[in-house]
Amino acid sequence: MTVDVLAVGAHPDDVELGVGGMLHKLTQSGRSAAVLDLTAGEMSTRGSVDERRIEAQRAAGILGVAERAIASLPDGALANTPEQRREVIPFLRRFRPRIILAPMREDRHPDHVAAHGLVRDANFFAGLVKIDTGQEPHRAQRIYYYHPYYGGREMPPFVVDISEHFEAKLDALRAHASQFHNPAYPGRATHISSPEFWESIRTKAAYWGDRIGVRYGEPLFSDGPAGIALPPGLESAP
Ligand SMILES: [Zn+2]
């Protein structure tokens, strides 16, 4: 298997929050995408592991993602250790992505912070022949980072126009029926199940869209500068 994009999250709804619009945009334009959830979300206040797995698969279908896998690392205890990297590397070598989308380093949830370094370094070590998993080594050319929900302090170098894909992002988030605002779901109230949090998803996408002159956007970060063929605005022939 070779995918264009592998989106990695700490928990089963992180990639939808950070890059759901972008994933839909990519798959709708013929790119292949897969999702890897590092944990099954077993520490969540709402939703059992089984419920969350079903919800996550439904969300993946809405986004056009070819496959969604779970690395079964411990929710609440993600760490950038050789042992946890060793669990992630077989997935990177199985999906063989051209690029990886991973959580940004600054975040409210410690698992998201840990996932940043864990995925970045697993991608490096996945390219080493002498780490033997019985698979061919593979290293994605680039990793970009997204914010699952907390904004952080850094200004993103990129904002992706997801105006045509924002409703699909919301649909994918609604598939996580146990997690977000849903009066029909009989669970204990949490930060992300509040109506204010649901509203903030639109506000944030509208804010980033406004920064680049479109309706909705998703910010993306990179390690260091990324080369471009020409400045945006000049890509097409005169
Ligand atoms: Zn998360």
mmCIF file of C-alpha atoms and ligand atoms in Angstrom:
data_model
loop_
_atom_site.group_PDB
_atom_site.id
_atom_site.type_symbol
_atom_site.label_atom_id
_atom_site.label_comp_id
_atom_site.label_asym_id
_atom_site.label_seq_id
_atom_site.Cartn_x
_atom_site.Cartn_y
_atom_site.Cartn_z
ATOM 1 C CA MET A 1 0.000 0.000 0.000
ATOM 2 C CA THR A 2 1.187 3.523 -0.782
ATOM 3 C CA VAL A 3 -0.848 6.575 0.174
ATOM 4 C CA ASP A 4 -0.270 10.210 -0.648
ATOM 5 C CA VAL A 5 -1.153 11.332 2.869
ATOM 6 C CA LEU A 6 -1.187 9.668 6.279
ATOM 7 C CA ALA A 7 -2.937 11.739 8.941
ATOM 8 C CA VAL A 8 -1.951 10.688 12.461
ATOM 9 C CA GLY A 9 -3.857 11.631 15.595
ATOM 10 C CA ALA A 10 -3.461 10.803 19.269
ATOM 11 C CA HIS A 11 -7.195 10.101 19.636
ATOM 12 C CA PRO A 12 -9.922 8.994 17.207
ATOM 13 C CA ASP A 13 -11.270 12.504 16.454
ATOM 14 C CA ASP A 14 -8.065 14.566 16.341
ATOM 15 C CA VAL A 15 -7.484 14.443 12.611
ATOM 16 C CA GLU A 16 -11.073 15.521 11.872
ATOM 17 C CA LEU A 17 -10.661 18.555 14.121
ATOM 18 C CA GLY A 18 -7.277 19.547 12.702
ATOM 19 C CA VAL A 19 -7.345 18.549 9.046
ATOM 20 C CA GLY A 20 -10.789 17.077 8.292
ATOM 21 C CA GLY A 21 -11.461 19.624 5.550
ATOM 22 C CA MET A 22 -8.034 19.108 4.022
ATOM 23 C CA LEU A 23 -8.416 15.314 3.975
ATOM 24 C CA HIS A 24 -11.759 15.623 2.212
ATOM 25 C CA LYS A 25 -10.263 18.081 -0.264
ATOM 26 C CA LEU A 26 -7.378 15.703 -1.004
ATOM 27 C CA THR A 27 -9.490 12.580 -1.476
ATOM 28 C CA GLN A 28 -12.011 14.500 -3.617
ATOM 29 C CA SER A 29 -9.172 15.548 -5.911
ATOM 30 C CA GLY A 30 -7.953 11.965 -6.356
ATOM 31 C CA ARG A 31 -5.250 11.755 -3.686
ATOM 32 C CA SER A 32 -5.207 8.709 -1.449
ATOM 33 C CA ALA A 33 -5.300 9.156 2.303
ATOM 34 C CA ALA A 34 -5.182 6.952 5.392
ATOM 35 C CA VAL A 35 -5.605 7.750 9.074
ATOM 36 C CA LEU A 36 -3.681 6.310 12.008
ATOM 37 C CA ASP A 37 -5.104 6.861 15.492
ATOM 38 C CA LEU A 38 -2.307 6.246 17.985
ATOM 39 C CA THR A 39 -4.771 5.269 20.741
ATOM 40 C CA ALA A 40 -8.298 3.865 20.813
ATOM 41 C CA GLY A 41 -9.383 6.761 23.051
ATOM 42 C CA GLU A 42 -10.007 4.483 26.032
ATOM 43 C CA MET A 43 -9.627 7.354 28.526
ATOM 44 C CA SER A 44 -12.487 9.391 27.043
ATOM 45 C CA THR A 45 -15.203 10.501 29.437
ATOM 46 C CA ARG A 46 -17.868 9.689 26.838
ATOM 47 C CA GLY A 47 -18.069 6.744 24.453
ATOM 48 C CA SER A 48 -16.720 3.199 24.825
ATOM 49 C CA VAL A 49 -13.778 1.980 22.759
ATOM 50 C CA ASP A 50 -16.176 -0.028 20.569
ATOM 51 C CA GLU A 51 -18.468 2.960 20.024
ATOM 52 C CA ARG A 52 -15.531 5.163 19.189
ATOM 53 C CA ARG A 53 -14.092 2.677 16.698
ATOM 54 C CA ILE A 54 -17.405 2.546 14.830
ATOM 55 C CA GLU A 55 -17.743 6.346 14.895
ATOM 56 C CA ALA A 56 -14.186 6.783 13.639
ATOM 57 C CA GLN A 57 -14.732 4.383 10.732
ATOM 58 C CA ARG A 58 -17.888 6.262 9.776
ATOM 59 C CA ALA A 59 -16.000 9.557 9.851
ATOM 60 C CA ALA A 60 -13.241 8.077 7.684
ATOM 61 C CA GLY A 61 -15.848 7.056 5.117
ATOM 62 C CA ILE A 62 -17.246 10.598 5.013
ATOM 63 C CA LEU A 63 -13.748 11.975 4.388
ATOM 64 C CA GLY A 64 -13.004 9.421 1.652
ATOM 65 C CA VAL A 65 -10.124 7.903 3.608
ATOM 66 C CA ALA A 66 -9.018 4.502 2.265
ATOM 67 C CA GLU A 67 -8.139 2.952 5.625
ATOM 68 C CA ARG A 68 -8.182 3.937 9.279
ATOM 69 C CA ALA A 69 -5.982 2.005 11.716
ATOM 70 C CA ILE A 70 -5.382 2.111 15.477
ATOM 71 C CA ALA A 71 -1.867 1.696 16.911
ATOM 72 C CA SER A 72 -3.290 0.748 20.370
ATOM 73 C CA LEU A 73 -0.801 2.835 22.342
ATOM 74 C CA PRO A 74 -1.945 3.889 25.853
ATOM 75 C CA ASP A 75 -4.403 6.812 25.902
ATOM 76 C CA GLY A 76 -3.195 9.325 28.484
ATOM 77 C CA ALA A 77 0.361 7.970 28.405
ATOM 78 C CA LEU A 78 1.720 8.695 24.921
ATOM 79 C CA ALA A 79 5.469 9.284 25.023
ATOM 80 C CA ASN A 80 8.242 9.640 22.480
ATOM 81 C CA THR A 81 10.112 6.488 23.590
ATOM 82 C CA PRO A 82 11.886 3.767 21.571
ATOM 83 C CA GLU A 83 9.153 1.310 22.646
ATOM 84 C CA GLN A 84 6.286 3.477 21.393
ATOM 85 C CA ARG A 85 8.154 4.430 18.201
ATOM 86 C CA ARG A 86 8.633 0.704 17.585
ATOM 87 C CA GLU A 87 4.812 0.333 17.636
ATOM 88 C CA VAL A 88 4.292 3.193 15.170
ATOM 89 C CA ILE A 89 6.984 2.282 12.610
ATOM 90 C CA PRO A 90 5.150 -0.801 11.155
ATOM 91 C CA PHE A 91 2.163 1.438 10.297
ATOM 92 C CA LEU A 92 4.373 3.999 8.541
ATOM 93 C CA ARG A 93 6.007 1.196 6.540
ATOM 94 C CA ARG A 94 2.641 -0.340 5.720
ATOM 95 C CA PHE A 95 0.999 2.883 4.477
ATOM 96 C CA ARG A 96 4.224 4.307 2.918
ATOM 97 C CA PRO A 97 2.873 7.896 2.811
ATOM 98 C CA ARG A 98 4.427 10.675 0.737
ATOM 99 C CA ILE A 99 3.532 13.146 3.462
ATOM 100 C CA ILE A 100 2.425 12.817 7.080
ATOM 101 C CA LEU A 101 0.080 15.130 8.981
ATOM 102 C CA ALA A 102 0.738 15.026 12.746
ATOM 103 C CA PRO A 103 -0.212 17.084 15.827
ATOM 104 C CA MET A 104 1.612 20.363 16.420
ATOM 105 C CA ARG A 105 3.993 20.592 19.387
ATOM 106 C CA GLU A 106 2.011 23.074 21.493
ATOM 107 C CA ASP A 107 -1.327 21.838 22.771
ATOM 108 C CA ARG A 108 -3.607 21.629 25.781
ATOM 109 C CA HIS A 109 -3.620 17.809 25.779
ATOM 110 C CA PRO A 110 -0.285 16.208 26.789
ATOM 111 C CA ASP A 111 -0.939 13.264 24.412
ATOM 112 C CA HIS A 112 -1.033 15.669 21.463
ATOM 113 C CA VAL A 113 2.301 17.167 22.539
ATOM 114 C CA ALA A 114 3.823 13.681 22.882
ATOM 115 C CA ALA A 115 2.372 12.564 19.538
ATOM 116 C CA HIS A 116 4.218 15.421 17.806
ATOM 117 C CA GLY A 117 7.686 14.118 18.682
ATOM 118 C CA LEU A 118 6.646 10.485 18.547
ATOM 119 C CA VAL A 119 5.408 10.644 14.945
ATOM 120 C CA ARG A 120 8.240 12.909 13.766
ATOM 121 C CA ASP A 121 10.909 10.582 15.161
ATOM 122 C CA ALA A 122 9.127 7.342 14.185
ATOM 123 C CA ASN A 123 9.150 8.658 10.613
ATOM 124 C CA PHE A 124 12.911 9.139 10.809
ATOM 125 C CA PHE A 125 13.572 5.693 12.268
ATOM 126 C CA ALA A 126 11.135 4.026 9.846
ATOM 127 C CA GLY A 127 13.704 4.847 7.164
ATOM 128 C CA LEU A 128 16.508 2.902 8.832
ATOM 129 C CA VAL A 129 17.230 -0.541 7.348
ATOM 130 C CA LYS A 130 18.529 -1.916 10.635
ATOM 131 C CA ILE A 131 15.238 -1.408 12.460
ATOM 132 C CA ASP A 132 13.768 -4.709 11.379
ATOM 133 C CA THR A 133 9.995 -5.118 11.243
ATOM 134 C CA GLY A 134 10.003 -7.550 8.343
ATOM 135 C CA GLN A 135 8.988 -4.645 6.067
ATOM 136 C CA GLU A 136 10.824 -2.401 3.626
ATOM 137 C CA PRO A 137 12.092 0.811 5.258
ATOM 138 C CA HIS A 138 10.165 3.949 4.366
ATOM 139 C CA ARG A 139 10.420 7.608 5.329
ATOM 140 C CA ALA A 140 7.802 10.179 4.314
ATOM 141 C CA GLN A 141 9.384 13.132 2.503
ATOM 142 C CA ARG A 142 7.655 15.724 4.641
ATOM 143 C CA ILE A 143 5.675 16.095 7.819
ATOM 144 C CA TYR A 144 3.222 18.913 8.352
ATOM 145 C CA TYR A 145 1.596 19.645 11.679
ATOM 146 C CA TYR A 146 -1.947 20.603 12.636
ATOM 147 C CA HIS A 147 -3.718 21.785 15.781
ATOM 148 C CA PRO A 148 -6.417 19.377 16.979
ATOM 149 C CA TYR A 149 -8.021 22.236 18.914
ATOM 150 C CA TYR A 150 -5.796 24.517 20.930
ATOM 151 C CA GLY A 151 -4.341 27.318 18.836
ATOM 152 C CA GLY A 152 -0.822 27.681 20.232
ATOM 153 C CA ARG A 153 1.336 30.785 19.870
ATOM 154 C CA GLU A 154 2.978 30.260 16.500
ATOM 155 C CA MET A 155 1.661 31.778 13.298
ATOM 156 C CA PRO A 156 1.181 29.006 10.712
ATOM 157 C CA PRO A 157 3.228 29.290 7.511
ATOM 158 C CA PHE A 158 0.331 27.770 5.550
ATOM 159 C CA VAL A 159 -3.442 27.984 5.648
ATOM 160 C CA VAL A 160 -5.268 25.557 3.369
ATOM 161 C CA ASP A 161 -8.493 26.787 1.745
ATOM 162 C CA ILE A 162 -11.180 24.294 2.823
ATOM 163 C CA SER A 163 -14.202 26.476 1.955
ATOM 164 C CA GLU A 164 -15.753 23.769 -0.230
ATOM 165 C CA HIS A 165 -14.979 21.047 2.316
ATOM 166 C CA PHE A 166 -15.985 22.582 5.628
ATOM 167 C CA GLU A 167 -19.421 20.947 5.643
ATOM 168 C CA ALA A 168 -17.804 17.535 5.063
ATOM 169 C CA LYS A 169 -15.495 18.251 8.010
ATOM 170 C CA LEU A 170 -18.545 18.971 10.180
ATOM 171 C CA ASP A 171 -20.254 15.798 8.940
ATOM 172 C CA ALA A 172 -17.175 13.760 9.837
ATOM 173 C CA LEU A 173 -17.144 15.359 13.306
ATOM 174 C CA ARG A 174 -20.863 14.629 13.730
ATOM 175 C CA ALA A 175 -20.061 10.960 13.073
ATOM 176 C CA HIS A 176 -18.286 11.051 16.452
ATOM 177 C CA ALA A 177 -21.726 11.132 18.048
ATOM 178 C CA SER A 178 -20.439 10.336 21.548
ATOM 179 C CA GLN A 179 -17.869 13.152 21.580
ATOM 180 C CA PHE A 180 -19.283 16.466 20.399
ATOM 181 C CA HIS A 181 -22.381 18.509 21.128
ATOM 182 C CA ASN A 182 -25.247 16.070 20.783
ATOM 183 C CA PRO A 183 -28.262 16.451 23.099
ATOM 184 C CA ALA A 184 -29.396 12.949 22.030
ATOM 185 C CA TYR A 185 -26.312 11.348 23.604
ATOM 186 C CA PRO A 186 -26.736 10.466 27.295
ATOM 187 C CA GLY A 187 -23.205 11.142 28.549
ATOM 188 C CA ARG A 188 -21.508 13.313 31.151
ATOM 189 C CA ALA A 189 -20.858 16.837 29.823
ATOM 190 C CA THR A 190 -17.284 17.563 28.731
ATOM 191 C CA HIS A 191 -15.390 20.534 27.321
ATOM 192 C CA ILE A 192 -15.679 19.238 23.757
ATOM 193 C CA SER A 193 -19.340 18.209 24.081
ATOM 194 C CA SER A 194 -20.446 21.774 24.896
ATOM 195 C CA PRO A 195 -22.355 23.848 22.320
ATOM 196 C CA GLU A 196 -19.625 26.490 22.671
ATOM 197 C CA PHE A 197 -16.958 24.034 21.524
ATOM 198 C CA TRP A 198 -19.047 23.010 18.512
ATOM 199 C CA GLU A 199 -19.508 26.665 17.569
ATOM 200 C CA SER A 200 -15.763 27.274 17.970
ATOM 201 C CA ILE A 201 -15.012 24.768 15.189
ATOM 202 C CA ARG A 202 -16.747 27.085 12.699
ATOM 203 C CA THR A 203 -15.324 30.249 14.275
ATOM 204 C CA LYS A 204 -11.752 28.963 14.022
ATOM 205 C CA ALA A 205 -12.139 27.762 10.429
ATOM 206 C CA ALA A 206 -13.721 31.120 9.523
ATOM 207 C CA TYR A 207 -10.879 32.996 11.247
ATOM 208 C CA TRP A 208 -8.181 31.119 9.325
ATOM 209 C CA GLY A 209 -10.171 31.446 6.130
ATOM 210 C CA ASP A 210 -10.399 35.189 6.671
ATOM 211 C CA ARG A 211 -6.626 35.401 7.096
ATOM 212 C CA ILE A 212 -6.196 34.164 3.504
ATOM 213 C CA GLY A 213 -9.293 35.810 1.998
ATOM 214 C CA VAL A 214 -11.539 32.731 1.760
ATOM 215 C CA ARG A 215 -14.499 31.441 3.751
ATOM 216 C CA TYR A 216 -12.862 28.607 5.719
ATOM 217 C CA GLY A 217 -9.278 27.473 6.285
ATOM 218 C CA GLU A 218 -7.151 25.016 8.240
ATOM 219 C CA PRO A 219 -3.684 26.070 9.433
ATOM 220 C CA LEU A 220 -0.657 23.876 8.790
ATOM 221 C CA PHE A 221 2.858 24.081 10.223
ATOM 222 C CA SER A 222 6.195 22.707 9.029
ATOM 223 C CA ASP A 223 9.703 22.176 10.350
ATOM 224 C CA GLY A 224 11.645 24.999 8.745
ATOM 225 C CA PRO A 225 10.911 26.666 5.407
ATOM 226 C CA ALA A 226 9.196 24.708 2.626
ATOM 227 C CA GLY A 227 10.315 25.297 -0.960
ATOM 228 C CA ILE A 228 7.769 26.523 -3.494
ATOM 229 C CA ALA A 229 8.150 26.581 -7.278
ATOM 230 C CA LEU A 230 6.775 30.125 -7.516
ATOM 231 C CA PRO A 231 5.014 32.465 -5.100
ATOM 232 C CA PRO A 232 1.308 31.668 -4.786
ATOM 233 C CA GLY A 233 -0.620 33.651 -7.418
ATOM 234 C CA LEU A 234 1.858 32.831 -10.194
ATOM 235 C CA GLU A 235 1.517 29.029 -10.461
ATOM 236 C CA SER A 236 -0.555 28.999 -13.652
ATOM 237 C CA ALA A 237 0.813 30.113 -17.037
ATOM 238 C CA PRO A 238 0.479 33.867 -17.835
HETATM 239 ZN ZN ZN B 1 -6.928 14.241 21.045
#
